[in-house]
Amino acid sequence: MWTLQELLLATHATILCGEQVIAWDTFCQALELMEATFSLSSKGVRNFVNCFYAYSDFQDISGSNNGQTIQRSHSEVAEVNAEGKLSSLVQHARIRHATNPKDKIFGLYGISERLRQPFPSPDYTQSVAKIYMEATMAIIRHENTLWPLDNVWSGNRQSGLPSWVPDWSDDYRWFDDVLIELGGVPLDSADRETTVHWEGPVDELNYDINFTPDDGIILHGQTLGTIEVVFDDRARALIEKDILAAQRPSVEYELALKRHGAERIRFFRRIYAECDNAEHAEARLLAFCWLLLTYSPNQPKDGFSRGFQDLHTLFKSTILDCEENRRYIFSQAKEKLQKAPNEHQRHPRVLAFVDSDIDAAIDVVLSLHQGPEYIIRSTPEDARPGSVFRLLGSATGFYRTIQGLSINKAVFIADSKVIGYAQGRVCVGDSVVKFRQASSPSVLHPCGAHYELHSPAVVKTEGALSDLLDSAVSTTYEIRSKRHCEKDNDEDDGDGKDDNDNDEDDDDNDKDEEDDKKEDEDGNED
């Protein structure tokens, strides 16, 4: 973590590796030439690329480049400009290692002073929650932005943080090898971009952003809808735990992957079925299609739409009820597994499971593919069921593009006219809100008269977003920390129900304070 500050503040930086020496500007030029050949699934490579971009951003926003030029795409430059100054460097720092999580902020103090947007002075006696909250407040005040709200969700969030404060110690952008196999996408791909996706009108006015003495924040915005239906796929989420626990490679690991694939097919099948049953089914399906496109925005729109329609048709019972079609799908899945280079994929237990579950077989056919041409080559003409043969060939690329959407995300329908997805698990009754000055909508969990911020969201409507906003009432929202929300519920509800079942169980806040005190003993060593 500290090396990032040393690099950015250095007049001239030199890299040493054993007896090898290279100037930083020369290294940047070489990295720029070689970057396209690197695999971003490698954490080591992405760490170097992160330094490369952090240095480039710092030169851009500090107004000096020491004679060095690093080429950036238009989208990357726009991202730097949109995020402002300090916020972009805080984001870069999230993948840096720090023994003490407090150093995720304190390690940027010198940089923040150079940018004339200083963080609060380092004080290791404060809790992690207090430090992260004050840093978030500094970003919001210095840049007049709600950018931090787009980064609050974390699958491993520290306890004690106000719900509107990101866990700056967590790098949510890194997918490990297992999640990549499940359809996750690496850094700088769709998963990062969709957190700030909004196609509605942008309010250029500035609104007051106020903070409360009890660690809350008061924001202005409009409610887009109340969540009525949630597709959170809990069965698939439980299987992910089995995948993470299984030894790799092994038969148990492959079985868990195939179970996960079957649940993923059922996940998308349920959403398609819900759209079919909507009052305006065609409009709902179209909104769902464009929602999926936001997850992979660089796909050609026409081809993406065809893949969406073909997968929809493939899921219809009239196709899968045909015995000939089912035999063909099972045979294709078995053939692909038998030809797999991994012996565990060819194990009799894996083959038997896939042969017993049509959804597992469909996932194998659509996932373990070498493009539509493979299906054509591998199937003799006299053994091709016309409709299902064509649909499988067309849907393979589309399915591979969108299958990661089911990882750590929930798809929801709000007020029968909004369809969207959010990080983590949301609940029926949660509110979908667009704050003034925010770059994307958010999901809020009601807590008495206040709210807990869950995560950013991506939404589509059956009509125009502008029409939805025109009919939405402007409201003021007070967002509190989880412990204050729980206190509100205890006082206001009196029904014994847990209104926060969409979150993981948090550790007691007193334990968090004890951990902070232990960290203070060695906090200045890193």
XYZ file of C-alpha atoms in Angstrom:
526
model
C 0.000 0.000 0.000
C 2.725 2.458 1.005
C 4.709 1.800 -2.171
C 1.873 3.323 -4.208
C 2.279 6.645 -2.396
C 6.064 6.443 -2.768
C 5.691 5.903 -6.506
C 3.168 8.671 -7.077
C 5.040 11.283 -5.049
C 8.504 10.452 -6.390
C 10.211 12.922 -8.737
C 11.999 10.058 -10.471
C 11.122 6.427 -9.714
C 13.311 3.383 -10.331
C 12.286 -0.279 -10.172
C 14.734 -2.774 -8.676
C 14.374 -6.555 -9.069
C 17.406 -8.414 -7.818
C 20.297 -6.925 -9.746
C 18.042 -5.613 -12.519
C 17.229 -1.895 -12.698
C 14.749 -0.042 -14.904
C 13.457 3.528 -14.844
C 9.721 3.822 -14.158
C 9.011 5.831 -17.315
C 10.758 3.171 -19.423
C 8.785 0.477 -17.627
C 5.528 2.332 -18.382
C 6.357 2.486 -22.083
C 7.119 -1.242 -22.156
C 3.974 -2.099 -20.210
C 1.863 -0.057 -22.603
C 3.226 -2.041 -25.550
C 2.768 -5.404 -23.826
C -0.506 -4.862 -21.963
C -2.716 -6.321 -24.696
C -0.901 -9.670 -24.405
C -1.419 -10.011 -20.648
C -4.141 -12.080 -19.031
C -6.057 -9.862 -16.609
C -7.083 -12.963 -14.660
C -3.542 -12.908 -13.220
C -3.518 -10.928 -9.995
C 0.164 -10.110 -10.375
C -0.331 -8.657 -13.842
C -3.367 -6.683 -12.732
C -1.369 -5.302 -9.820
C 1.222 -3.877 -12.225
C -1.486 -2.562 -14.540
C -3.141 -0.924 -11.540
C 0.087 0.938 -10.690
C 0.375 1.965 -14.326
C -3.118 3.490 -14.375
C -2.810 5.000 -10.891
C 0.364 6.790 -11.928
C -1.239 8.007 -15.149
C -4.314 9.270 -13.286
C -2.191 11.031 -10.697
C -0.210 12.834 -13.403
C -3.445 13.851 -15.127
C -5.155 15.224 -12.044
C -2.078 16.816 -10.450
C -1.267 18.700 -13.646
C 2.264 17.372 -14.146
C 3.660 14.449 -16.072
C 7.424 14.877 -15.677
C 7.730 14.592 -19.411
C 6.072 11.168 -19.458
C 3.056 10.394 -21.595
C 0.783 7.428 -21.059
C -1.907 6.873 -23.655
C -5.447 6.342 -22.342
C -8.642 5.471 -24.136
C -11.483 8.010 -24.289
C -13.540 5.939 -21.846
C -10.692 5.756 -19.334
C -10.067 9.510 -19.500
C -13.798 10.135 -19.076
C -13.803 7.847 -16.045
C -10.958 9.787 -14.424
C -12.652 13.123 -15.113
C -16.021 11.846 -13.883
C -14.636 10.501 -10.618
C -12.662 13.653 -9.915
C -9.363 13.642 -8.116
C -9.058 11.820 -4.837
C -11.786 9.287 -5.536
C -10.006 7.746 -8.531
C -6.862 7.142 -6.471
C -8.841 5.658 -3.579
C -10.321 3.220 -6.079
C -6.872 2.273 -7.374
C -5.688 1.698 -3.809
C -8.356 -0.923 -3.151
C -6.288 -3.689 -4.714
C -3.153 -2.751 -2.785
C -2.150 -4.907 0.163
C -2.087 -3.500 3.703
C -1.543 -5.469 6.912
C -3.516 -2.839 8.793
C -6.788 -1.879 7.035
C -6.425 1.650 8.402
C -3.488 2.147 6.048
C -5.849 1.886 3.073
C -6.673 5.511 3.923
C -3.609 6.672 5.838
C -1.383 5.446 3.004
C -3.005 8.064 0.753
C -2.676 11.002 3.139
C 0.421 12.429 1.442
C -1.236 12.115 -1.965
C -4.412 13.808 -0.717
C -2.350 16.754 0.536
C -0.572 17.034 -2.813
C -3.988 17.201 -4.505
C -5.139 19.841 -1.985
C -7.991 17.562 -0.924
C -6.579 16.337 2.378
C -7.949 13.375 4.248
C -8.259 13.736 8.034
C -4.838 13.444 9.707
C -3.782 9.852 10.507
C -4.861 8.747 13.967
C -4.355 5.048 14.703
C -6.426 5.264 17.887
C -9.594 5.627 15.807
C -11.620 2.622 14.658
C -11.585 1.426 11.052
C -15.244 2.445 10.748
C -14.488 5.996 11.910
C -11.500 6.343 9.566
C -13.391 5.029 6.532
C -16.405 7.208 7.295
C -14.315 10.385 7.577
C -12.481 9.545 4.340
C -15.805 9.013 2.566
C -17.124 12.307 3.905
C -13.957 14.038 2.659
C -14.444 12.667 -0.863
C -18.105 13.683 -0.926
C -17.340 17.187 0.340
C -14.234 17.860 -1.761
C -15.728 16.621 -5.026
C -19.435 17.213 -4.370
C -20.077 13.679 -5.569
C -21.976 10.592 -4.458
C -19.460 8.327 -6.178
C -18.731 6.383 -2.935
C -22.341 5.135 -2.926
C -21.583 3.142 -6.077
C -18.969 1.186 -4.131
C -20.658 0.250 -0.861
C -21.458 -3.383 -1.585
C -18.961 -6.017 -0.524
C -19.277 -9.754 -0.127
C -16.961 -9.592 2.894
C -17.857 -6.243 4.412
C -16.313 -5.234 7.733
C -18.729 -4.860 10.612
C -19.467 -1.495 12.157
C -19.367 0.537 8.945
C -22.274 2.899 8.230
C -24.207 1.439 5.308
C -23.327 4.395 3.052
C -19.566 4.030 3.662
C -17.571 1.672 1.392
C -15.274 -0.932 2.888
C -12.098 0.564 1.446
C -10.104 -2.510 2.477
C -12.047 -4.774 0.123
C -11.120 -5.194 -3.529
C -14.455 -6.210 -5.019
C -13.009 -6.227 -8.551
C -10.774 -9.246 -8.136
C -12.352 -12.565 -9.101
C -10.412 -15.612 -8.035
C -10.038 -18.567 -10.385
C -13.243 -20.220 -9.169
C -15.435 -17.181 -9.834
C -13.886 -16.742 -13.277
C -14.840 -20.342 -14.055
C -18.388 -19.570 -12.913
C -18.677 -16.745 -15.413
C -17.060 -13.849 -13.567
C -15.269 -11.185 -15.545
C -11.862 -9.693 -14.725
C -10.866 -6.117 -14.011
C -11.864 -3.411 -16.483
C -14.701 -5.492 -17.927
C -18.460 -5.403 -17.533
C -18.737 -5.980 -13.799
C -17.024 -2.670 -12.986
C -18.827 -0.639 -15.623
C -22.381 -1.677 -14.774
C -22.215 -0.251 -11.260
C -22.584 3.239 -12.757
C -25.015 2.506 -15.585
C -27.826 5.046 -15.968
C -29.649 5.997 -19.159
C -32.156 8.389 -17.635
C -31.915 12.186 -17.548
C -29.071 13.666 -15.504
C -29.858 16.372 -12.951
C -27.149 19.046 -13.260
C -28.229 20.938 -10.130
C -26.293 20.684 -6.882
C -28.158 19.624 -3.772
C -27.159 19.847 -0.141
C -25.579 16.689 1.242
C -25.786 16.674 5.019
C -24.331 14.359 7.644
C -25.957 13.585 10.989
C -24.256 13.236 14.401
C -25.227 9.536 14.542
C -23.189 8.599 11.426
C -26.030 9.137 8.960
C -26.279 10.979 5.663
C -29.275 12.901 4.283
C -29.823 12.801 0.518
C -32.431 14.001 -1.963
C -33.879 11.776 -4.679
C -36.835 9.932 -6.157
C -38.199 6.445 -5.525
C -38.376 4.467 -8.771
C -40.294 1.590 -7.220
C -40.685 -0.911 -4.398
C -39.293 -4.387 -5.048
C -42.071 -6.966 -5.487
C -40.228 -9.984 -6.932
C -36.643 -11.110 -6.289
C -34.682 -13.740 -8.217
C -31.776 -14.185 -5.818
C -31.067 -17.848 -6.560
C -30.185 -18.888 -3.019
C -29.720 -22.531 -4.017
C -26.963 -21.516 -6.421
C -25.346 -19.328 -3.758
C -25.175 -22.307 -1.377
C -23.551 -24.430 -4.076
C -20.889 -21.746 -4.527
C -19.818 -22.436 -0.940
C -19.407 -26.121 -1.835
C -17.300 -25.123 -4.844
C -15.030 -22.953 -2.720
C -14.676 -25.737 -0.141
C -13.958 -28.536 -2.644
C -10.437 -29.620 -3.474
C -9.310 -28.694 -6.971
C -9.163 -30.593 -9.204
C -11.493 -33.331 -7.977
C -14.703 -35.145 -8.825
C -16.503 -33.313 -5.999
C -15.422 -29.997 -7.456
C -16.720 -30.932 -10.920
C -20.010 -32.170 -9.456
C -20.461 -28.876 -7.621
C -19.746 -26.961 -10.838
C -22.385 -28.975 -12.707
C -24.945 -28.450 -9.932
C -24.168 -24.747 -10.064
C -24.662 -24.735 -13.829
C -28.055 -26.413 -13.505
C -29.188 -23.814 -10.950
C -27.941 -21.027 -13.206
C -30.114 -22.312 -16.056
C -33.095 -22.476 -13.691
C -32.304 -18.928 -12.519
C -32.610 -17.519 -16.029
C -35.565 -19.782 -16.834
C -37.515 -18.333 -13.879
C -36.864 -14.766 -15.034
C -37.956 -15.542 -18.591
C -41.125 -17.195 -17.242
C -41.936 -14.186 -15.049
C -41.541 -11.895 -18.061
C -43.825 -14.140 -20.137
C -46.531 -13.860 -17.467
C -46.356 -10.056 -17.213
C -49.289 -7.949 -18.354
C -47.145 -6.424 -21.096
C -44.987 -9.474 -21.756
C -43.292 -8.216 -24.905
C -42.270 -4.921 -23.274
C -41.034 -6.743 -20.148
C -38.941 -9.150 -22.227
C -37.430 -6.265 -24.168
C -36.536 -4.478 -20.929
C -34.927 -7.696 -19.629
C -32.913 -8.027 -22.845
C -31.517 -4.498 -22.550
C -30.843 -5.084 -18.852
C -28.656 -8.050 -19.776
C -26.916 -5.959 -22.421
C -25.748 -3.501 -19.746
C -23.767 -6.385 -18.246
C -21.859 -6.750 -21.517
C -22.306 -3.374 -23.236
C -19.782 -3.938 -26.027
C -21.813 -6.709 -27.661
C -23.442 -5.957 -31.055
C -27.035 -5.084 -30.252
C -28.694 -7.070 -33.058
C -26.719 -10.248 -32.418
C -27.279 -9.943 -28.681
C -31.031 -9.605 -29.219
C -31.096 -12.737 -31.410
C -29.211 -14.716 -28.768
C -31.655 -13.490 -26.117
C -34.643 -14.609 -28.188
C -33.107 -17.996 -29.004
C -32.338 -18.769 -25.359
C -35.896 -17.732 -24.508
C -37.271 -20.098 -27.142
C -34.988 -22.904 -25.954
C -36.441 -22.623 -22.448
C -40.033 -23.021 -23.618
C -41.639 -26.285 -22.576
C -42.766 -27.096 -26.115
C -39.095 -27.444 -27.090
C -37.866 -29.394 -24.077
C -40.962 -31.605 -23.808
C -40.024 -33.185 -27.120
C -38.243 -36.470 -26.365
C -36.077 -36.214 -29.475
C -34.832 -32.782 -28.397
C -34.066 -33.979 -24.877
C -32.107 -36.987 -26.175
C -30.102 -34.690 -28.428
C -29.221 -32.294 -25.583
C -28.198 -35.155 -23.277
C -26.072 -36.739 -26.009
C -24.331 -33.439 -26.797
C -23.553 -32.858 -23.111
C -22.200 -36.383 -22.674
C -20.041 -36.119 -25.786
C -18.507 -32.823 -24.670
C -17.692 -34.142 -21.217
C -16.183 -37.340 -22.590
C -13.882 -35.264 -24.808
C -12.897 -32.886 -21.994
C -9.151 -32.841 -21.223
C -9.877 -32.892 -17.485
C -10.316 -36.501 -16.363
C -12.565 -35.465 -13.481
C -15.098 -34.052 -15.953
C -15.243 -37.506 -17.557
C -15.824 -39.306 -14.262
C -18.881 -41.646 -14.231
C -20.471 -39.746 -11.316
C -20.268 -36.464 -13.219
C -21.634 -38.052 -16.396
C -24.468 -39.690 -14.443
C -25.487 -36.414 -12.802
C -25.568 -34.477 -16.066
C -27.498 -37.320 -17.704
C -30.162 -37.055 -14.976
C -30.774 -33.281 -15.111
C -31.824 -31.556 -18.339
C -30.793 -28.144 -16.981
C -27.313 -29.408 -16.120
C -27.058 -30.836 -19.637
C -28.134 -27.528 -21.213
C -25.527 -25.663 -19.161
C -22.790 -28.054 -20.280
C -23.764 -27.691 -23.935
C -23.913 -23.896 -23.743
C -20.830 -23.443 -21.545
C -18.299 -26.029 -22.711
C -18.386 -24.958 -26.305
C -16.024 -24.014 -29.081
C -18.518 -21.781 -30.816
C -21.618 -22.655 -32.877
C -19.423 -24.289 -35.520
C -18.529 -27.031 -33.019
C -22.166 -28.085 -32.762
C -22.394 -28.187 -36.541
C -19.224 -30.277 -36.896
C -20.083 -32.661 -34.075
C -23.610 -33.515 -35.235
C -24.303 -35.495 -38.424
C -27.023 -33.945 -40.579
C -29.375 -36.882 -40.105
C -29.094 -36.510 -36.291
C -29.928 -32.813 -36.053
C -33.342 -31.956 -34.542
C -34.062 -28.812 -36.545
C -35.231 -26.289 -33.959
C -33.137 -27.254 -30.933
C -30.027 -27.720 -33.085
C -30.271 -24.151 -34.391
C -31.138 -22.689 -30.991
C -28.179 -24.303 -29.245
C -25.811 -23.042 -31.896
C -27.123 -19.485 -31.642
C -27.482 -19.293 -27.859
C -23.988 -20.490 -26.900
C -22.227 -17.158 -27.330
C -25.067 -15.241 -25.699
C -25.140 -17.541 -22.676
C -21.403 -17.295 -22.153
C -21.745 -13.513 -22.195
C -24.448 -13.227 -19.547
C -23.873 -16.232 -17.267
C -21.778 -14.190 -14.827
C -24.820 -12.024 -14.060
C -25.998 -14.649 -11.585
C -22.847 -14.389 -9.447
C -23.369 -12.334 -6.283
C -26.279 -10.489 -7.869
C -30.054 -10.463 -7.539
C -32.464 -9.662 -10.348
C -35.646 -7.937 -9.196
C -38.939 -6.454 -10.402
C -40.271 -3.279 -8.786
C -43.806 -1.885 -9.089
C -44.479 -4.198 -12.062
C -42.677 -1.830 -14.436
C -39.017 -1.751 -13.393
C -36.637 -4.685 -13.850
C -33.089 -4.483 -12.581
C -30.233 -6.149 -10.793
C -28.144 -5.274 -7.754
C -25.120 -6.654 -5.972
C -25.756 -9.197 -3.234
C -29.222 -10.195 -2.075
C -32.091 -7.731 -1.949
C -35.504 -8.222 -0.337
C -39.128 -7.773 -1.277
C -40.120 -4.380 0.121
C -36.761 -2.725 -0.537
C -36.865 0.618 -2.366
C -35.146 1.420 -5.658
C -34.048 5.056 -5.488
C -32.257 7.522 -7.765
C -30.443 10.109 -5.653
C -29.801 13.563 -7.034
C -26.184 13.796 -8.240
C -25.758 10.000 -8.101
C -24.414 8.207 -11.161
C -26.700 5.184 -10.730
C -29.798 4.079 -8.771
C -29.456 2.404 -5.376
C -31.386 -0.193 -3.396
C -32.421 0.938 0.090
C -33.671 -1.244 2.926
C -36.401 0.501 4.996
C -35.582 0.762 8.702
C -38.461 2.506 10.423
C -38.364 6.140 9.332
C -34.845 5.735 7.964
C -32.987 3.549 5.466
C -29.979 1.302 5.127
C -28.075 1.536 1.831
C -27.669 -1.904 0.256
C -25.928 -1.500 -3.110
C -26.011 0.279 -6.469
C -28.457 -1.058 -9.041
C -28.954 -1.175 -12.793
C -32.553 -0.746 -13.946
C -34.630 -0.818 -17.106
C -38.301 -0.005 -17.560
C -41.037 -1.079 -19.924
C -41.270 2.563 -20.983
C -38.955 5.560 -20.881
C -36.986 6.255 -17.706
C -37.804 9.938 -18.088
C -41.526 9.136 -17.856
C -40.910 7.145 -14.681
C -38.992 10.026 -13.114
C -41.694 12.514 -14.096
C -44.236 10.527 -12.085
C -41.929 9.898 -9.106
C -42.196 12.133 -6.051
C -39.054 13.883 -4.800
C -38.125 12.710 -1.311
C -35.472 13.241 1.342
C -33.795 10.057 2.606
C -31.888 9.674 5.857
C -29.489 6.757 5.549
C -28.092 5.357 8.743
C -25.661 2.727 9.891
C -27.012 -0.763 10.368
C -26.870 -0.621 14.161
C -29.076 2.491 14.178
C -31.497 0.858 11.734
C -31.749 -2.175 13.998
C -32.464 0.137 16.934
C -35.223 1.827 14.920
C -36.766 -1.553 14.121
C -36.683 -2.637 17.755
C -38.468 0.559 18.761
C -40.904 0.909 15.857
C -41.782 -2.598 14.654
C -42.317 -4.652 17.772
C -43.060 -7.693 15.598
C -39.942 -9.747 16.289
C -39.143 -9.991 12.596
C -35.627 -9.629 11.241
C -35.753 -6.814 8.712
C -32.129 -7.317 7.699
C -32.163 -10.914 6.484
C -30.669 -9.884 3.172
C -27.261 -9.330 4.783
C -24.674 -11.699 6.179
C -24.621 -11.907 9.976
C -22.327 -9.164 11.249
C -19.963 -9.565 14.167
C -20.701 -7.588 17.290
C -19.482 -4.006 17.015
C -17.678 -4.302 20.340
C -15.569 -7.066 18.821
C -14.697 -4.748 15.947
C -13.463 -2.144 18.429
C -11.369 -4.782 20.223
C -9.802 -5.807 16.907
C -8.976 -2.177 16.195
C -7.195 -1.875 19.541
C -5.117 -4.952 18.758
C -4.235 -3.532 15.346
C -3.061 -0.301 16.985
C -0.221 -2.174 18.668
C 1.464 -2.754 15.301
C -0.410 -0.236 13.154
C 2.639 1.857 12.364
C 4.820 -1.034 11.223
C 3.497 -1.300 7.618
